[in-house]
């Protein structure tokens, strides 16, 4: 990378002009999402000073109590994106059904899905949280727009990313040409390219899982974690370290930065649910980012991006990160 500061705008213009990776509507969409993330970052930063912490009085479609900031972030994303003419509809973790762009605005060809504020349990305790997003194209020839239009496997995504609100605010993006990271320069008010061609090392000594659920896991996940815990004396012949932020954005950001493996597996507590995390606006965008950085993402058995979603808020087991570790966990499930 040269010494010149490259803003997100310039990066996107060059992706559009030089490399032909993104059409202008998609560029606009990504700029608008980034602007919304800046505004969410401001609200997160203010915390108690802005009176935005604490619980709201509502539940989302998943039956989880919403926080005030969950609702604010959701509104910011909707308001920023509804009028630009780049979208046909949006879907969010915080909304039961899809949000169709109102008739008073022009309709675009893209569909935007997001988890407006991931890591809700960390909002009030000043630990990193973030926004995750995924962009799909509305299938051609379908009149109007319906939930059915959203139900495309993650491999069809045309852009995906997240913005982590931590000590720095960092936007991480893929349009299918590798992964780039942009740090928010608060004085300038713009995202500046700070890492390109992000690569996850194939091997790691770091795993991330909520260990308190151990007694509920399936045998393959137990075996994998037991072997990590056995360290140098065990079958892996090396010591492992454990990290768990409990914000997927922060855990994935660490993995994109220095490698590691992240697991949120199926467990016996709610056997009818395949896992805790949501396929379409958590696992798919993160899975694609990780693959674009040379890592892998599966549900323990198959590639996450190949899963055909059956419904908008579908859940999925997640194993993602350093390729050799993900392949190992997957082989413990499939026996291959
Ligand atoms: P959320 O979208 O309601 O915030 O839930 C998802 C979060 C992930 O960010 C994180 O990986 C996981 O839930 C943490 O779960 P746990 O509370 O079991 O640690
Ligand atoms: Mg979430």
Short mmCIF file of C-alpha atoms and ligand atoms in Angstrom, two decimals:
data_model
loop_
_atom_site.label_atom_id
_atom_site.label_comp_id
_atom_site.label_asym_id
_atom_site.label_seq_id
_atom_site.Cartn_x
_atom_site.Cartn_y
_atom_site.Cartn_z
CA UNK A 1 0.00 0.00 0.00
CA UNK A 2 1.35 3.47 -0.83
CA UNK A 3 1.65 6.26 1.74
CA UNK A 4 -1.39 7.95 0.27
CA UNK A 5 -4.48 7.77 2.45
CA UNK A 6 -7.19 5.94 0.60
CA UNK A 7 -10.70 6.68 1.75
CA UNK A 8 -13.50 4.14 1.52
CA UNK A 9 -15.05 6.31 -1.22
CA UNK A 10 -11.90 6.20 -3.30
CA UNK A 11 -11.48 2.46 -2.72
CA UNK A 12 -15.02 1.84 -3.92
CA UNK A 13 -14.67 4.15 -6.93
CA UNK A 14 -11.53 2.26 -7.93
CA UNK A 15 -13.20 -1.09 -7.42
CA UNK A 16 -15.94 0.17 -9.70
CA UNK A 17 -13.82 1.90 -12.31
CA UNK A 18 -10.63 -0.08 -12.49
CA UNK A 19 -11.61 -3.55 -11.49
CA UNK A 20 -15.27 -3.57 -12.48
CA UNK A 21 -16.19 -5.40 -9.28
CA UNK A 22 -19.06 -3.19 -8.29
CA UNK A 23 -21.82 -1.45 -10.17
CA UNK A 24 -22.65 2.13 -9.13
CA UNK A 25 -25.82 1.16 -7.21
CA UNK A 26 -23.80 -1.22 -5.08
CA UNK A 27 -21.17 1.44 -4.48
CA UNK A 28 -23.85 3.80 -3.27
CA UNK A 29 -25.29 1.09 -1.04
CA UNK A 30 -21.91 0.44 0.60
CA UNK A 31 -21.28 4.14 1.14
CA UNK A 32 -24.68 4.50 2.76
CA UNK A 33 -24.10 1.50 5.04
CA UNK A 34 -20.73 2.97 6.04
CA UNK A 35 -22.38 6.31 6.80
CA UNK A 36 -24.98 4.58 8.94
CA UNK A 37 -22.18 2.74 10.80
CA UNK A 38 -20.51 6.08 11.54
CA UNK A 39 -23.69 7.30 13.10
CA UNK A 40 -24.14 4.09 15.12
CA UNK A 41 -20.53 4.43 16.24
CA UNK A 42 -21.32 7.94 17.55
CA UNK A 43 -24.28 6.66 19.54
CA UNK A 44 -22.26 3.74 20.93
CA UNK A 45 -19.44 6.09 21.90
CA UNK A 46 -21.72 8.41 23.81
CA UNK A 47 -23.05 5.57 25.95
CA UNK A 48 -24.61 6.87 29.13
CA UNK A 49 -23.99 10.47 28.05
CA UNK A 50 -26.43 9.93 25.21
CA UNK A 51 -28.91 8.12 27.42
CA UNK A 52 -28.85 5.15 25.04
CA UNK A 53 -27.80 2.29 27.31
CA UNK A 54 -30.09 -0.19 29.00
CA UNK A 55 -32.97 -2.39 27.97
CA UNK A 56 -35.90 -1.38 25.82
CA UNK A 57 -39.28 -2.80 26.69
CA UNK A 58 -39.66 -4.91 23.57
CA UNK A 59 -38.70 -8.40 22.40
CA UNK A 60 -37.44 -9.21 18.92
CA UNK A 61 -38.69 -12.06 16.73
CA UNK A 62 -36.19 -14.41 18.37
CA UNK A 63 -37.80 -13.77 21.76
CA UNK A 64 -34.77 -11.81 23.00
CA UNK A 65 -35.17 -8.59 24.99
CA UNK A 66 -34.01 -5.67 22.88
CA UNK A 67 -31.63 -3.01 24.11
CA UNK A 68 -32.23 0.64 23.30
CA UNK A 69 -29.15 0.66 21.11
CA UNK A 70 -30.40 -2.38 19.13
CA UNK A 71 -33.45 -0.36 18.18
CA UNK A 72 -31.54 2.84 17.48
CA UNK A 73 -29.04 1.03 15.24
CA UNK A 74 -31.88 -0.65 13.38
CA UNK A 75 -33.60 2.67 12.75
CA UNK A 76 -30.39 4.34 11.62
CA UNK A 77 -29.80 1.62 9.02
CA UNK A 78 -33.37 1.71 7.73
CA UNK A 79 -33.53 5.50 7.49
CA UNK A 80 -30.15 5.77 5.80
CA UNK A 81 -30.95 3.11 3.21
CA UNK A 82 -34.60 3.53 2.27
CA UNK A 83 -34.48 6.62 0.05
CA UNK A 84 -31.36 6.18 -2.12
CA UNK A 85 -32.95 4.08 -4.87
CA UNK A 86 -30.40 1.28 -4.47
CA UNK A 87 -32.54 -1.16 -2.49
CA UNK A 88 -35.70 -3.15 -3.01
CA UNK A 89 -35.98 -4.28 0.62
CA UNK A 90 -34.16 -4.88 3.88
CA UNK A 91 -34.23 -7.54 6.58
CA UNK A 92 -32.91 -7.31 10.11
CA UNK A 93 -32.40 -9.40 13.22
CA UNK A 94 -34.57 -6.85 14.98
CA UNK A 95 -37.58 -7.04 12.61
CA UNK A 96 -39.98 -9.95 12.23
CA UNK A 97 -40.53 -9.50 8.51
CA UNK A 98 -38.81 -7.81 5.61
CA UNK A 99 -38.97 -4.04 5.19
CA UNK A 100 -39.94 -3.16 1.62
CA UNK A 101 -38.72 0.24 0.42
CA UNK A 102 -41.81 2.51 0.56
CA UNK A 103 -43.51 3.45 -2.73
CA UNK A 104 -42.54 7.10 -2.39
CA UNK A 105 -38.92 6.15 -3.09
CA UNK A 106 -37.45 4.53 -6.19
CA UNK A 107 -36.80 0.78 -5.90
CA UNK A 108 -33.32 -0.59 -6.52
CA UNK A 109 -32.10 -4.07 -7.37
CA UNK A 110 -30.41 -5.00 -4.11
CA UNK A 111 -31.50 -6.62 -0.87
CA UNK A 112 -29.76 -5.70 2.38
CA UNK A 113 -29.70 -7.88 5.50
CA UNK A 114 -28.21 -6.88 8.81
CA UNK A 115 -27.71 -7.53 12.46
CA UNK A 116 -27.75 -3.85 13.47
CA UNK A 117 -25.90 -4.35 16.74
CA UNK A 118 -24.29 -7.70 17.29
CA UNK A 119 -23.13 -8.65 20.77
CA UNK A 120 -26.10 -7.16 22.59
CA UNK A 121 -25.00 -8.59 25.94
CA UNK A 122 -21.87 -6.42 25.70
CA UNK A 123 -23.61 -3.10 25.01
CA UNK A 124 -23.95 -1.99 28.61
CA UNK A 125 -20.53 -3.18 29.74
CA UNK A 126 -18.42 -1.16 27.29
CA UNK A 127 -17.09 -4.17 25.37
CA UNK A 128 -16.77 -4.28 21.56
CA UNK A 129 -19.98 -4.70 19.58
CA UNK A 130 -20.72 -4.26 15.90
CA UNK A 131 -22.97 -4.17 12.85
CA UNK A 132 -22.97 -7.11 10.42
CA UNK A 133 -24.39 -6.85 6.90
CA UNK A 134 -24.94 -8.93 3.80
CA UNK A 135 -26.00 -7.81 0.32
CA UNK A 136 -27.90 -9.93 -2.21
CA UNK A 137 -29.33 -9.15 -5.60
CA UNK A 138 -33.09 -9.35 -6.00
CA UNK A 139 -33.74 -12.33 -8.29
CA UNK A 140 -34.49 -11.20 -11.82
CA UNK A 141 -38.02 -11.38 -13.09
CA UNK A 142 -39.72 -11.46 -9.70
CA UNK A 143 -42.45 -8.87 -9.52
CA UNK A 144 -42.52 -6.89 -6.27
CA UNK A 145 -40.39 -8.23 -3.46
CA UNK A 146 -41.05 -10.92 -0.89
CA UNK A 147 -39.24 -12.86 1.82
CA UNK A 148 -38.74 -15.61 -0.76
CA UNK A 149 -36.41 -13.29 -2.72
CA UNK A 150 -34.07 -13.17 0.28
CA UNK A 151 -33.78 -16.94 0.63
CA UNK A 152 -30.57 -17.34 -1.37
CA UNK A 153 -27.51 -19.28 -0.26
CA UNK A 154 -24.60 -17.18 1.05
CA UNK A 155 -22.58 -18.00 -2.08
CA UNK A 156 -24.86 -15.53 -3.91
CA UNK A 157 -23.82 -12.56 -1.76
CA UNK A 158 -22.46 -9.63 -3.76
CA UNK A 159 -21.01 -7.78 -0.77
CA UNK A 160 -20.65 -8.48 2.94
CA UNK A 161 -19.01 -6.91 5.91
CA UNK A 162 -19.16 -5.68 9.45
CA UNK A 163 -18.24 -2.64 11.45
CA UNK A 164 -16.75 -3.24 14.88
CA UNK A 165 -17.18 -0.54 17.52
CA UNK A 166 -14.19 -1.13 19.77
CA UNK A 167 -11.19 0.92 20.82
CA UNK A 168 -11.24 1.83 17.11
CA UNK A 169 -14.20 1.72 14.77
CA UNK A 170 -13.23 -0.55 11.89
CA UNK A 171 -15.24 -1.40 8.80
CA UNK A 172 -14.36 -4.71 7.15
CA UNK A 173 -15.59 -5.40 3.66
CA UNK A 174 -15.59 -7.87 0.80
CA UNK A 175 -17.07 -7.52 -2.66
CA UNK A 176 -15.61 -10.87 -3.68
CA UNK A 177 -12.09 -9.62 -4.29
CA UNK A 178 -10.42 -10.25 -0.92
CA UNK A 179 -10.99 -8.49 2.36
CA UNK A 180 -10.16 -4.86 3.13
CA UNK A 181 -10.25 -3.03 6.47
CA UNK A 182 -10.99 0.67 6.99
CA UNK A 183 -10.42 2.55 10.23
CA UNK A 184 -12.69 5.47 11.11
CA UNK A 185 -10.73 8.70 11.31
CA UNK A 186 -12.92 10.65 13.71
CA UNK A 187 -11.35 14.03 12.97
CA UNK A 188 -11.90 13.66 9.23
CA UNK A 189 -15.14 11.76 9.64
CA UNK A 190 -14.10 9.20 7.04
CA UNK A 191 -13.11 5.56 6.83
CA UNK A 192 -9.49 5.13 5.71
CA UNK A 193 -8.07 1.95 4.19
CA UNK A 194 -5.73 0.42 6.76
CA UNK A 195 -5.38 -3.21 5.59
CA UNK A 196 -5.79 -4.88 2.23
CA UNK A 197 -5.69 -8.49 1.15
CA UNK A 198 -6.31 -9.73 4.69
CA UNK A 199 -5.14 -13.34 5.14
CA UNK A 200 -6.00 -15.77 7.94
CA UNK A 201 -3.11 -18.13 8.71
CA UNK A 202 -4.19 -21.77 8.05
CA UNK A 203 -2.96 -22.96 11.47
CA UNK A 204 -3.61 -21.50 14.88
CA UNK A 205 -3.23 -22.07 18.60
CA UNK A 206 -6.28 -20.04 19.57
CA UNK A 207 -9.90 -21.15 19.81
CA UNK A 208 -13.09 -19.29 20.70
CA UNK A 209 -16.14 -21.02 22.15
CA UNK A 210 -18.49 -20.46 25.06
CA UNK A 211 -17.05 -23.15 27.35
CA UNK A 212 -19.91 -22.89 29.80
CA UNK A 213 -22.02 -24.84 27.31
CA UNK A 214 -19.59 -27.75 27.22
CA UNK A 215 -21.92 -30.22 28.92
CA UNK A 216 -24.51 -29.63 26.19
CA UNK A 217 -22.24 -30.19 23.18
CA UNK A 218 -22.16 -33.03 20.72
CA UNK A 219 -19.30 -35.58 20.78
CA UNK A 220 -17.28 -34.12 17.82
CA UNK A 221 -17.12 -30.63 19.35
CA UNK A 222 -16.27 -32.08 22.79
CA UNK A 223 -13.49 -34.11 21.22
CA UNK A 224 -12.04 -31.11 19.40
CA UNK A 225 -12.03 -28.87 22.48
CA UNK A 226 -10.76 -31.67 24.76
CA UNK A 227 -7.82 -32.14 22.42
CA UNK A 228 -7.06 -28.40 22.47
CA UNK A 229 -7.24 -28.38 26.27
CA UNK A 230 -4.89 -31.38 26.52
CA UNK A 231 -2.20 -29.11 25.05
CA UNK A 232 1.36 -30.24 24.46
CA UNK A 233 0.83 -33.61 26.16
CA UNK A 234 -2.30 -34.37 24.14
CA UNK A 235 -2.81 -35.57 20.55
CA UNK A 236 -2.33 -32.06 19.12
CA UNK A 237 1.14 -31.75 20.66
CA UNK A 238 0.79 -28.01 21.28
CA UNK A 239 -0.73 -25.67 23.84
CA UNK A 240 -3.82 -23.69 22.90
CA UNK A 241 -5.10 -20.37 24.17
CA UNK A 242 -8.78 -19.50 24.52
CA UNK A 243 -10.57 -16.21 23.80
CA UNK A 244 -14.31 -15.46 23.93
CA UNK A 245 -15.53 -11.89 23.63
CA UNK A 246 -19.17 -12.95 23.18
CA UNK A 247 -19.57 -10.49 20.32
CA UNK A 248 -19.23 -12.40 17.06
CA UNK A 249 -17.91 -9.27 15.33
CA UNK A 250 -15.07 -8.93 17.82
CA UNK A 251 -14.22 -12.64 17.79
CA UNK A 252 -14.22 -12.73 13.97
CA UNK A 253 -12.21 -9.51 13.84
CA UNK A 254 -9.52 -11.13 15.98
CA UNK A 255 -9.51 -14.16 13.68
CA UNK A 256 -9.18 -12.01 10.55
CA UNK A 257 -6.35 -10.15 12.24
CA UNK A 258 -4.26 -13.00 13.67
CA UNK A 259 -6.00 -16.31 12.98
CA UNK A 260 -7.96 -18.64 15.25
CA UNK A 261 -11.08 -20.75 15.16
CA UNK A 262 -14.56 -19.72 16.31
CA UNK A 263 -17.30 -22.21 17.18
CA UNK A 264 -20.93 -21.72 18.08
CA UNK A 265 -22.16 -25.29 17.73
CA UNK A 266 -25.52 -26.95 18.03
CA UNK A 267 -26.21 -27.98 21.61
CA UNK A 268 -28.70 -30.04 23.56
CA UNK A 269 -30.39 -27.12 25.33
CA UNK A 270 -32.67 -26.39 22.40
CA UNK A 271 -32.22 -29.47 20.21
CA UNK A 272 -34.75 -28.30 17.64
CA UNK A 273 -32.58 -25.25 16.82
CA UNK A 274 -29.45 -25.88 14.74
CA UNK A 275 -27.47 -23.29 16.75
CA UNK A 276 -27.65 -19.82 18.24
CA UNK A 277 -26.39 -17.67 15.40
CA UNK A 278 -28.47 -16.62 12.44
CA UNK A 279 -27.58 -17.89 8.98
CA UNK A 280 -28.52 -14.98 6.75
CA UNK A 281 -27.15 -11.93 8.55
CA UNK A 282 -24.48 -13.39 10.85
CA UNK A 283 -23.03 -16.66 9.51
CA UNK A 284 -23.25 -15.90 5.76
CA UNK A 285 -21.49 -12.53 5.76
CA UNK A 286 -18.88 -13.69 8.28
CA UNK A 287 -18.42 -16.98 6.41
CA UNK A 288 -17.79 -15.18 3.14
CA UNK A 289 -15.34 -12.71 4.70
CA UNK A 290 -13.43 -15.59 6.29
CA UNK A 291 -13.31 -17.53 3.01
CA UNK A 292 -12.20 -14.41 1.15
CA UNK A 293 -9.31 -14.18 3.62
CA UNK A 294 -8.25 -17.78 2.95
CA UNK A 295 -10.10 -19.36 5.89
CA UNK A 296 -13.08 -21.71 5.95
CA UNK A 297 -16.60 -21.71 7.38
CA UNK A 298 -18.85 -24.73 7.90
CA UNK A 299 -21.77 -25.77 10.06
CA UNK A 300 -19.67 -28.76 11.15
CA UNK A 301 -20.77 -30.77 8.14
CA UNK A 302 -21.09 -28.53 5.11
CA UNK A 303 -19.90 -25.18 3.82
CA UNK A 304 -22.08 -22.44 5.30
CA UNK A 305 -22.29 -20.56 2.00
CA UNK A 306 -23.89 -23.58 0.30
CA UNK A 307 -26.81 -23.85 2.75
CA UNK A 308 -30.18 -23.08 1.15
CA UNK A 309 -32.05 -20.96 3.72
CA UNK A 310 -35.61 -22.03 4.47
CA UNK A 311 -36.56 -18.88 6.36
CA UNK A 312 -35.26 -15.41 7.09
CA UNK A 313 -34.32 -15.87 10.74
CA UNK A 314 -32.98 -19.42 10.37
CA UNK A 315 -30.24 -20.42 12.78
CA UNK A 316 -27.11 -22.41 12.06
CA UNK A 317 -24.12 -23.99 13.80
CA UNK A 318 -20.93 -22.14 13.02
CA UNK A 319 -17.29 -23.24 12.79
CA UNK A 320 -15.10 -20.68 11.08
CA UNK A 321 -11.55 -19.38 10.89
CA UNK A 322 -8.14 -20.91 10.21
CA UNK A 323 -8.61 -23.43 7.46
CA UNK A 324 -6.83 -26.47 8.90
CA UNK A 325 -8.69 -26.19 12.22
CA UNK A 326 -12.09 -25.81 10.56
CA UNK A 327 -11.33 -28.82 8.37
CA UNK A 328 -10.36 -30.81 11.46
CA UNK A 329 -13.58 -29.96 13.33
CA UNK A 330 -15.58 -30.74 10.19
CA UNK A 331 -13.84 -34.09 9.74
CA UNK A 332 -14.71 -35.00 13.36
CA UNK A 333 -18.38 -34.49 12.41
CA UNK A 334 -18.36 -36.17 9.02
CA UNK A 335 -15.85 -38.93 9.80
CA UNK A 336 -14.06 -38.11 6.52
P1 LIG B 1 -26.97 -11.14 19.42
O1 LIG B 1 -27.07 -11.01 17.91
O2 LIG B 1 -28.31 -11.15 20.07
O3 LIG B 1 -26.04 -10.16 20.01
O4 LIG B 1 -26.42 -12.63 19.71
C1 LIG B 1 -25.30 -13.10 19.02
C2 LIG B 1 -24.11 -13.15 19.92
C3 LIG B 1 -22.83 -13.28 19.14
O5 LIG B 1 -22.30 -12.04 18.88
C4 LIG B 1 -21.95 -14.05 20.06
O6 LIG B 1 -21.02 -14.82 19.37
C5 LIG B 1 -22.91 -14.88 20.85
O7 LIG B 1 -24.19 -14.29 20.73
C6 LIG B 1 -22.55 -14.91 22.30
O8 LIG B 1 -23.27 -15.90 22.92
P2 LIG B 1 -23.07 -16.28 24.47
O9 LIG B 1 -23.99 -15.38 25.19
O10 LIG B 1 -23.45 -17.73 24.52
O11 LIG B 1 -21.64 -16.06 24.84
MG1 LIG B 2 -26.04 -10.93 16.45
#
